[in-house]
Amino acid sequence: MKAALFIPCYVDALFPEVAIATLELLERLGVEVDYPLEQTCCGQPMANSGCEKDAAATEQLFAKNFAGYEYIVAPSGSCTHHVREHLTAIPQTPAVAKVRRSTYELVEFVHDVLGTRAFPWAEFRHTVGLHNGCSSLRALRTASASEIAEPAFSKPMTLLSQVKGIKFAMPERPDECCGFGGTFSVFEEPVSARMGQDKVSDHARAGAEYIVSADMSCLMHQKGCAERMGAPVKFIHIAQVLNGTKA
Amino acid sequence: MSAREDILARVRKNQPAPTGLPAVPTFDGDSTVPLLERFKAGVVRMGGKVVAAPDGPLDALIRSLHPEARVVCSATAAVAGTYPLDPSRPPAQLDGVDVGVVRAVFGVAETGSVWLTGAQFKVNALGFLSQHLVVLLDPARIVANMHHAYRERAQFDAPYGVFMTGPSATADIEGVLIHGAQGIRSLTVVLEAATSSGSGSSRRVP
Amino acid sequence: MKRIDHSEASSKFIKAKDHLEFHDKRLWDLRKKRDRESEHLPEWEELRTLASAIKEHTLTHLADYLEEFERNAIANGATVHWARDAAEHNQIVLDILQANGARTLVKAKSMLTDECEMRPFLETRGIEVMETDLGERIQQLDDEPPSHIVVPAVHKLRGDVARVFAEKIGTDPANSDVHYLAESQRTHTRPYFLRAEAGMTGANFAVAETGTVVVCTNEGNADLSVNLPKLHIASVGVEKVIPKIEHLGVFVRMLSRSALGSPITQLTSHFRAPRPGAQMHVILVDNGRVERLGMADFWPSLKCIRCGACMNTCPVYRRSGGLSYGATYSGPIGVIIDPTFNLRKFSLLPFASTLNGSCTSVCPVRINIHEQIYKWRQVIAERNQLPIVKQEAMRAAGKVLASPRLYRAAAEAANAGISKLPRMVVYNPLNAWGRQREVPDAPLLTFRQWYLKFRSPKK
């Protein structure tokens, strides 16, 4: 099976270890991975700011880079959500439609498409707090949300539970937004920072040594808050844990 | 063009494409808990009380429920009270009433509500100026939920009707629950079958 | 027209630590109570779907239902008025009061009357207006608007209420016991109920089939406002109409559960006709609702039953408070309807959101709130109402991210730069990110650089 790897701009620039882990994990799971070299971004930062017109050229580039693939996999719930729901600043040709519906977030892809339930190489002997980013949770529905009266399920938890030695700590508000929100983090900095501090404190009180998420954007924000707070919590992406990173 | 014509014309112009009206089921559920038990739990949850009808006269029961009350005003023949209810006088007359007594038409198990209209209050303000309210309710007249309640269609022809659920309440200051916000401080439901004489002698309900 | 600066207002709110922590906890608690109710009703999601469908049907047939409501209300002996805007509404109220020689008015909570700024209009024309809902009364005495549509003074602590009451109604300033304060308001307000010449309510629902106005309160102040004076005025937004009595079963079951996590409000009052010798007036109000009905992306906001569940769940609202939105309607529902009142003034509000979607998940009538927030952002940008700084930043970002070469140059240069700059340069006043957060460390290689170095690309 062949897949194209889409690495969000901030992961490429600031957290390459997450991209490396994603690539290695997919290869371990038997996927032949292409990395289109001319990729940049999905267009979400501009579109979420109301500037769909400014996102158009970027979205066009995205569609061009990923044309023709059956599977496009990204270690990001929010970028995947943007591609599937909002990549609408460009003409919706059949080729564009195919790119949009072929884009998967990593957990979705591993859980639903590959059906993987074992990671024998993985070991993570720490207590973790799982953070589900709001796009992953409420848009992509990778886990049940506490607002909806529905049977509980969690794709990331199902995958992480296979990792040797891992323990989970439940925060008091498991699916309250952490406050990143893209440009919200800058233009509404007071509330954003407070939300991040509350999130970090919640996980810390619950006993988490690490906060794990499928969304590095959330983790980047929480990590920034935690470091300034001096909170003893570390941050790691789910790809790294599933790929066998020990700490 | 009048405001009315202008608004209606613009509504007609702006109305989105029509969608259908769904049928509303009654959501009976499969609870095996008897309606009376659910009703009692509902009343208590919302801050009210439920008592069984006494062996003796209702007036005595009310005196024992509210020993400090001096002015008891009843809208039902089952209770004499101490102050006559006179619908011809302005409703503000009832301001000094300690305990109002009324008979509800029916109760709702889902919520612990009792339904009353102007016919039961005789003077509507009795239900709100009284410091306390005692509500007689025939336990055989409890419906399962609000869907069933709203199917008592004739009741909603009344000029005024109200579901009362526990006493008046507020939590507007720091979330602290207060009973007796503007209206009644307490609501006590007396489970008593209505008799045709309305005399106050009654079947005792366990 | 100055834009409401939500971010700046939120900064002040957050600095008041005790108030912030109470506000956030209290509203989160209401959200959790809502959750418990929804878990106990197996039909909860089905009720949401029904409520949404009934409202959509009504709104798409609104003219017919408004006429049916009017016909039945008139047949009941009520008088029906129509107001195109706030000014007409306020004038109608004044005219009714003056025609009846009424100078004292007691009123139950009505967001519509707040929206129309009715109270100052009446008070400057010699009408004494007493808010009877405890939260609204606190705010009236403190000369502040309500901050939440269900719990208007939720941003205040008991000490604040004690201060206001001591100043305005003569309570003991040293006594902030909540029971004492509530009892003081009860005692103080009762004489106003008894002598008021008119009473006013809003409407939670207006039933077309019977011409009934339904008002849900916990305090019983609507029943006192209507059943004592001889004149009842009900202000009803045109979107409050529902077709039949039986539909109340759905809405009454959803309203208080969504708002407060209780199965029903303590009083659910049905006003169909005036008492003998009394009058009932119903004012059907447009004030921008009809225009919104014609907006393809935004008309579903008219389904709103004003439960406040979206405010309770919104992490931004809980940490900034309703007053920071500068509008009668705040929180998620506020940011999608306020731009229709004044696009420029409220143009920053749709950005007071992380688009997390929790509001949409709790809305009892399934309004797609967070999707409308996204769409409003597009409208605001198209109409050139974005702040210049943001417009320029997004234009620049759009160019860089559309060019692989420019993007790579920017990413690699930034990384090289950050790692070399002294801390005090990175964390300067212009760096909003850096006020309360550390900036991420710069890696040695971007992923692409690593990939090119360590993995030979195919082809």
Short mmCIF file of N, CA and C in Angstrom, two decimals, chain A residues 95-167:
data_model
loop_
_atom_site.label_atom_id
_atom_site.label_comp_id
_atom_site.label_asym_id
_atom_site.label_seq_id
_atom_site.Cartn_x
_atom_site.Cartn_y
_atom_site.Cartn_z
N ALA A 95 -10.35 15.97 -9.47
CA ALA A 95 -9.04 15.70 -8.90
C ALA A 95 -8.92 16.29 -7.49
N VAL A 96 -9.44 17.49 -7.32
CA VAL A 96 -9.42 18.13 -6.00
C VAL A 96 -10.28 17.36 -5.03
N ALA A 97 -11.47 16.95 -5.50
CA ALA A 97 -12.37 16.19 -4.63
C ALA A 97 -11.70 14.92 -4.15
N LYS A 98 -10.95 14.29 -5.06
CA LYS A 98 -10.28 13.03 -4.68
C LYS A 98 -9.21 13.31 -3.62
N VAL A 99 -8.42 14.36 -3.82
CA VAL A 99 -7.40 14.68 -2.82
C VAL A 99 -8.05 14.91 -1.46
N ARG A 100 -9.16 15.65 -1.46
CA ARG A 100 -9.82 15.98 -0.20
C ARG A 100 -10.30 14.74 0.53
N ARG A 101 -10.96 13.84 -0.21
CA ARG A 101 -11.52 12.70 0.53
C ARG A 101 -10.46 11.63 0.82
N SER A 102 -9.29 11.75 0.20
CA SER A 102 -8.24 10.76 0.44
C SER A 102 -7.31 11.15 1.57
N THR A 103 -7.56 12.26 2.20
CA THR A 103 -6.66 12.75 3.26
C THR A 103 -7.10 12.22 4.61
N TYR A 104 -6.18 11.61 5.32
CA TYR A 104 -6.46 10.99 6.62
C TYR A 104 -5.52 11.54 7.68
N GLU A 105 -6.06 11.67 8.88
CA GLU A 105 -5.20 11.95 10.02
C GLU A 105 -4.55 10.62 10.44
N LEU A 106 -3.37 10.67 11.01
CA LEU A 106 -2.57 9.47 11.28
C LEU A 106 -3.33 8.40 12.09
N VAL A 107 -3.96 8.82 13.19
CA VAL A 107 -4.66 7.84 14.03
C VAL A 107 -5.81 7.20 13.25
N GLU A 108 -6.56 8.02 12.54
CA GLU A 108 -7.65 7.50 11.68
C GLU A 108 -7.12 6.43 10.75
N PHE A 109 -5.99 6.79 10.10
CA PHE A 109 -5.44 5.92 9.08
C PHE A 109 -4.99 4.59 9.68
N VAL A 110 -4.24 4.67 10.79
CA VAL A 110 -3.71 3.45 11.40
C VAL A 110 -4.85 2.59 11.96
N HIS A 111 -5.82 3.25 12.60
CA HIS A 111 -6.92 2.53 13.27
C HIS A 111 -7.93 1.98 12.28
N ASP A 112 -8.34 2.83 11.32
CA ASP A 112 -9.45 2.45 10.43
C ASP A 112 -8.99 1.78 9.15
N VAL A 113 -7.96 2.38 8.50
CA VAL A 113 -7.56 1.86 7.18
C VAL A 113 -6.63 0.67 7.33
N LEU A 114 -5.59 0.82 8.16
CA LEU A 114 -4.67 -0.31 8.36
C LEU A 114 -5.23 -1.32 9.35
N GLY A 115 -6.09 -0.86 10.28
CA GLY A 115 -6.66 -1.77 11.28
C GLY A 115 -5.63 -2.28 12.28
N THR A 116 -4.54 -1.56 12.44
CA THR A 116 -3.47 -2.02 13.33
C THR A 116 -3.92 -2.01 14.79
N ARG A 117 -3.63 -3.10 15.51
CA ARG A 117 -3.94 -3.13 16.92
C ARG A 117 -2.74 -3.59 17.74
N ALA A 118 -1.58 -3.69 17.14
CA ALA A 118 -0.40 -4.14 17.89
C ALA A 118 0.82 -3.33 17.47
N PHE A 119 1.60 -2.94 18.45
CA PHE A 119 2.84 -2.19 18.21
C PHE A 119 3.94 -2.86 19.03
N PRO A 120 4.36 -4.03 18.63
CA PRO A 120 5.26 -4.82 19.48
C PRO A 120 6.59 -4.13 19.79
N TRP A 121 7.02 -3.21 18.95
CA TRP A 121 8.29 -2.51 19.18
C TRP A 121 8.15 -1.35 20.16
N ALA A 122 6.90 -1.04 20.57
CA ALA A 122 6.69 0.18 21.34
C ALA A 122 6.68 -0.09 22.83
N GLU A 123 7.30 0.81 23.57
CA GLU A 123 7.35 0.70 25.02
C GLU A 123 7.43 2.11 25.58
N PHE A 124 6.53 2.43 26.52
CA PHE A 124 6.52 3.79 27.05
C PHE A 124 6.12 3.72 28.52
N ARG A 125 7.10 3.53 29.38
CA ARG A 125 6.80 3.27 30.80
C ARG A 125 6.60 4.57 31.57
N HIS A 126 5.52 5.25 31.20
CA HIS A 126 5.20 6.52 31.85
C HIS A 126 3.70 6.65 32.00
N THR A 127 3.30 7.57 32.86
CA THR A 127 1.89 7.91 33.00
C THR A 127 1.58 9.05 32.03
N VAL A 128 0.61 8.83 31.16
CA VAL A 128 0.31 9.86 30.17
C VAL A 128 -1.11 10.37 30.30
N GLY A 129 -1.26 11.66 29.97
CA GLY A 129 -2.58 12.24 29.81
C GLY A 129 -2.83 12.37 28.31
N LEU A 130 -3.90 11.78 27.84
CA LEU A 130 -4.21 11.87 26.42
C LEU A 130 -4.98 13.16 26.14
N HIS A 131 -4.48 13.96 25.20
CA HIS A 131 -5.20 15.17 24.79
C HIS A 131 -5.72 14.97 23.38
N ASN A 132 -7.03 15.01 23.24
CA ASN A 132 -7.63 14.96 21.90
C ASN A 132 -7.92 16.38 21.43
N GLY A 133 -7.20 16.82 20.38
CA GLY A 133 -7.46 18.13 19.81
C GLY A 133 -8.89 18.21 19.31
N CYS A 134 -9.46 19.42 19.34
CA CYS A 134 -10.89 19.57 19.04
C CYS A 134 -11.25 19.18 17.61
N SER A 135 -10.34 19.39 16.65
CA SER A 135 -10.63 18.96 15.28
C SER A 135 -10.68 17.44 15.22
N SER A 136 -9.69 16.80 15.86
CA SER A 136 -9.67 15.33 15.86
C SER A 136 -10.91 14.79 16.53
N LEU A 137 -11.28 15.43 17.65
CA LEU A 137 -12.36 14.92 18.47
C LEU A 137 -13.73 15.17 17.87
N ARG A 138 -14.04 16.44 17.60
CA ARG A 138 -15.43 16.76 17.23
C ARG A 138 -15.65 16.78 15.73
N ALA A 139 -14.56 17.01 14.96
CA ALA A 139 -14.74 17.05 13.51
C ALA A 139 -14.45 15.67 12.90
N LEU A 140 -13.27 15.12 13.24
CA LEU A 140 -12.92 13.82 12.66
C LEU A 140 -13.50 12.66 13.46
N ARG A 141 -13.96 12.95 14.68
CA ARG A 141 -14.61 11.94 15.53
C ARG A 141 -13.70 10.75 15.79
N THR A 142 -12.49 11.02 16.21
CA THR A 142 -11.60 9.92 16.55
C THR A 142 -11.86 9.39 17.96
N ALA A 143 -12.71 10.10 18.73
CA ALA A 143 -13.10 9.62 20.05
C ALA A 143 -14.47 10.19 20.38
N SER A 144 -15.16 9.61 21.35
CA SER A 144 -16.47 10.14 21.76
C SER A 144 -16.26 11.43 22.55
N ALA A 145 -17.21 12.34 22.40
CA ALA A 145 -17.12 13.64 23.07
C ALA A 145 -18.05 13.66 24.27
N SER A 146 -17.65 14.32 25.34
CA SER A 146 -18.45 14.29 26.57
C SER A 146 -19.77 15.04 26.43
N GLU A 147 -19.91 15.88 25.41
CA GLU A 147 -21.17 16.61 25.25
C GLU A 147 -22.28 15.71 24.73
N ILE A 148 -21.88 14.65 24.03
CA ILE A 148 -22.88 13.82 23.35
C ILE A 148 -23.11 12.56 24.17
N ALA A 149 -24.37 12.24 24.41
CA ALA A 149 -24.71 11.01 25.13
C ALA A 149 -24.56 9.86 24.14
N GLU A 150 -23.39 9.25 24.13
CA GLU A 150 -23.12 8.16 23.18
C GLU A 150 -22.18 7.18 23.86
N PRO A 151 -22.13 5.94 23.35
CA PRO A 151 -21.21 4.98 23.95
C PRO A 151 -19.77 5.49 23.78
N ALA A 152 -18.96 5.27 24.81
CA ALA A 152 -17.60 5.78 24.79
C ALA A 152 -16.74 5.00 23.81
N PHE A 153 -15.90 5.70 23.06
CA PHE A 153 -14.91 5.05 22.20
C PHE A 153 -13.76 6.02 22.04
N SER A 154 -12.57 5.49 21.76
CA SER A 154 -11.42 6.37 21.53
C SER A 154 -10.39 5.62 20.71
N LYS A 155 -10.24 6.05 19.48
CA LYS A 155 -9.26 5.40 18.60
C LYS A 155 -7.84 5.61 19.11
N PRO A 156 -7.45 6.83 19.50
CA PRO A 156 -6.09 6.99 20.02
C PRO A 156 -5.85 6.14 21.28
N MET A 157 -6.84 6.05 22.14
CA MET A 157 -6.67 5.25 23.36
C MET A 157 -6.53 3.78 23.01
N THR A 158 -7.33 3.33 22.04
CA THR A 158 -7.24 1.94 21.60
C THR A 158 -5.83 1.63 21.13
N LEU A 159 -5.24 2.54 20.35
CA LEU A 159 -3.88 2.30 19.85
C LEU A 159 -2.85 2.39 20.98
N LEU A 160 -2.95 3.43 21.79
CA LEU A 160 -1.95 3.64 22.85
C LEU A 160 -1.98 2.52 23.89
N SER A 161 -3.17 1.95 24.10
CA SER A 161 -3.29 0.89 25.11
C SER A 161 -2.44 -0.32 24.77
N GLN A 162 -2.01 -0.41 23.50
CA GLN A 162 -1.17 -1.55 23.08
C GLN A 162 0.29 -1.34 23.42
N VAL A 163 0.64 -0.16 23.89
CA VAL A 163 2.04 0.14 24.14
C VAL A 163 2.45 -0.39 25.50
N LYS A 164 3.53 -1.17 25.55
CA LYS A 164 4.00 -1.80 26.81
C LYS A 164 4.29 -0.75 27.86
N GLY A 165 3.76 -0.99 29.05
CA GLY A 165 4.16 -0.16 30.19
C GLY A 165 3.41 1.15 30.34
N ILE A 166 2.56 1.47 29.37
CA ILE A 166 1.92 2.79 29.42
C ILE A 166 0.81 2.80 30.46
N LYS A 167 0.69 3.91 31.18
CA LYS A 167 -0.41 4.10 32.13
C LYS A 167 -1.09 5.42 31.80
#
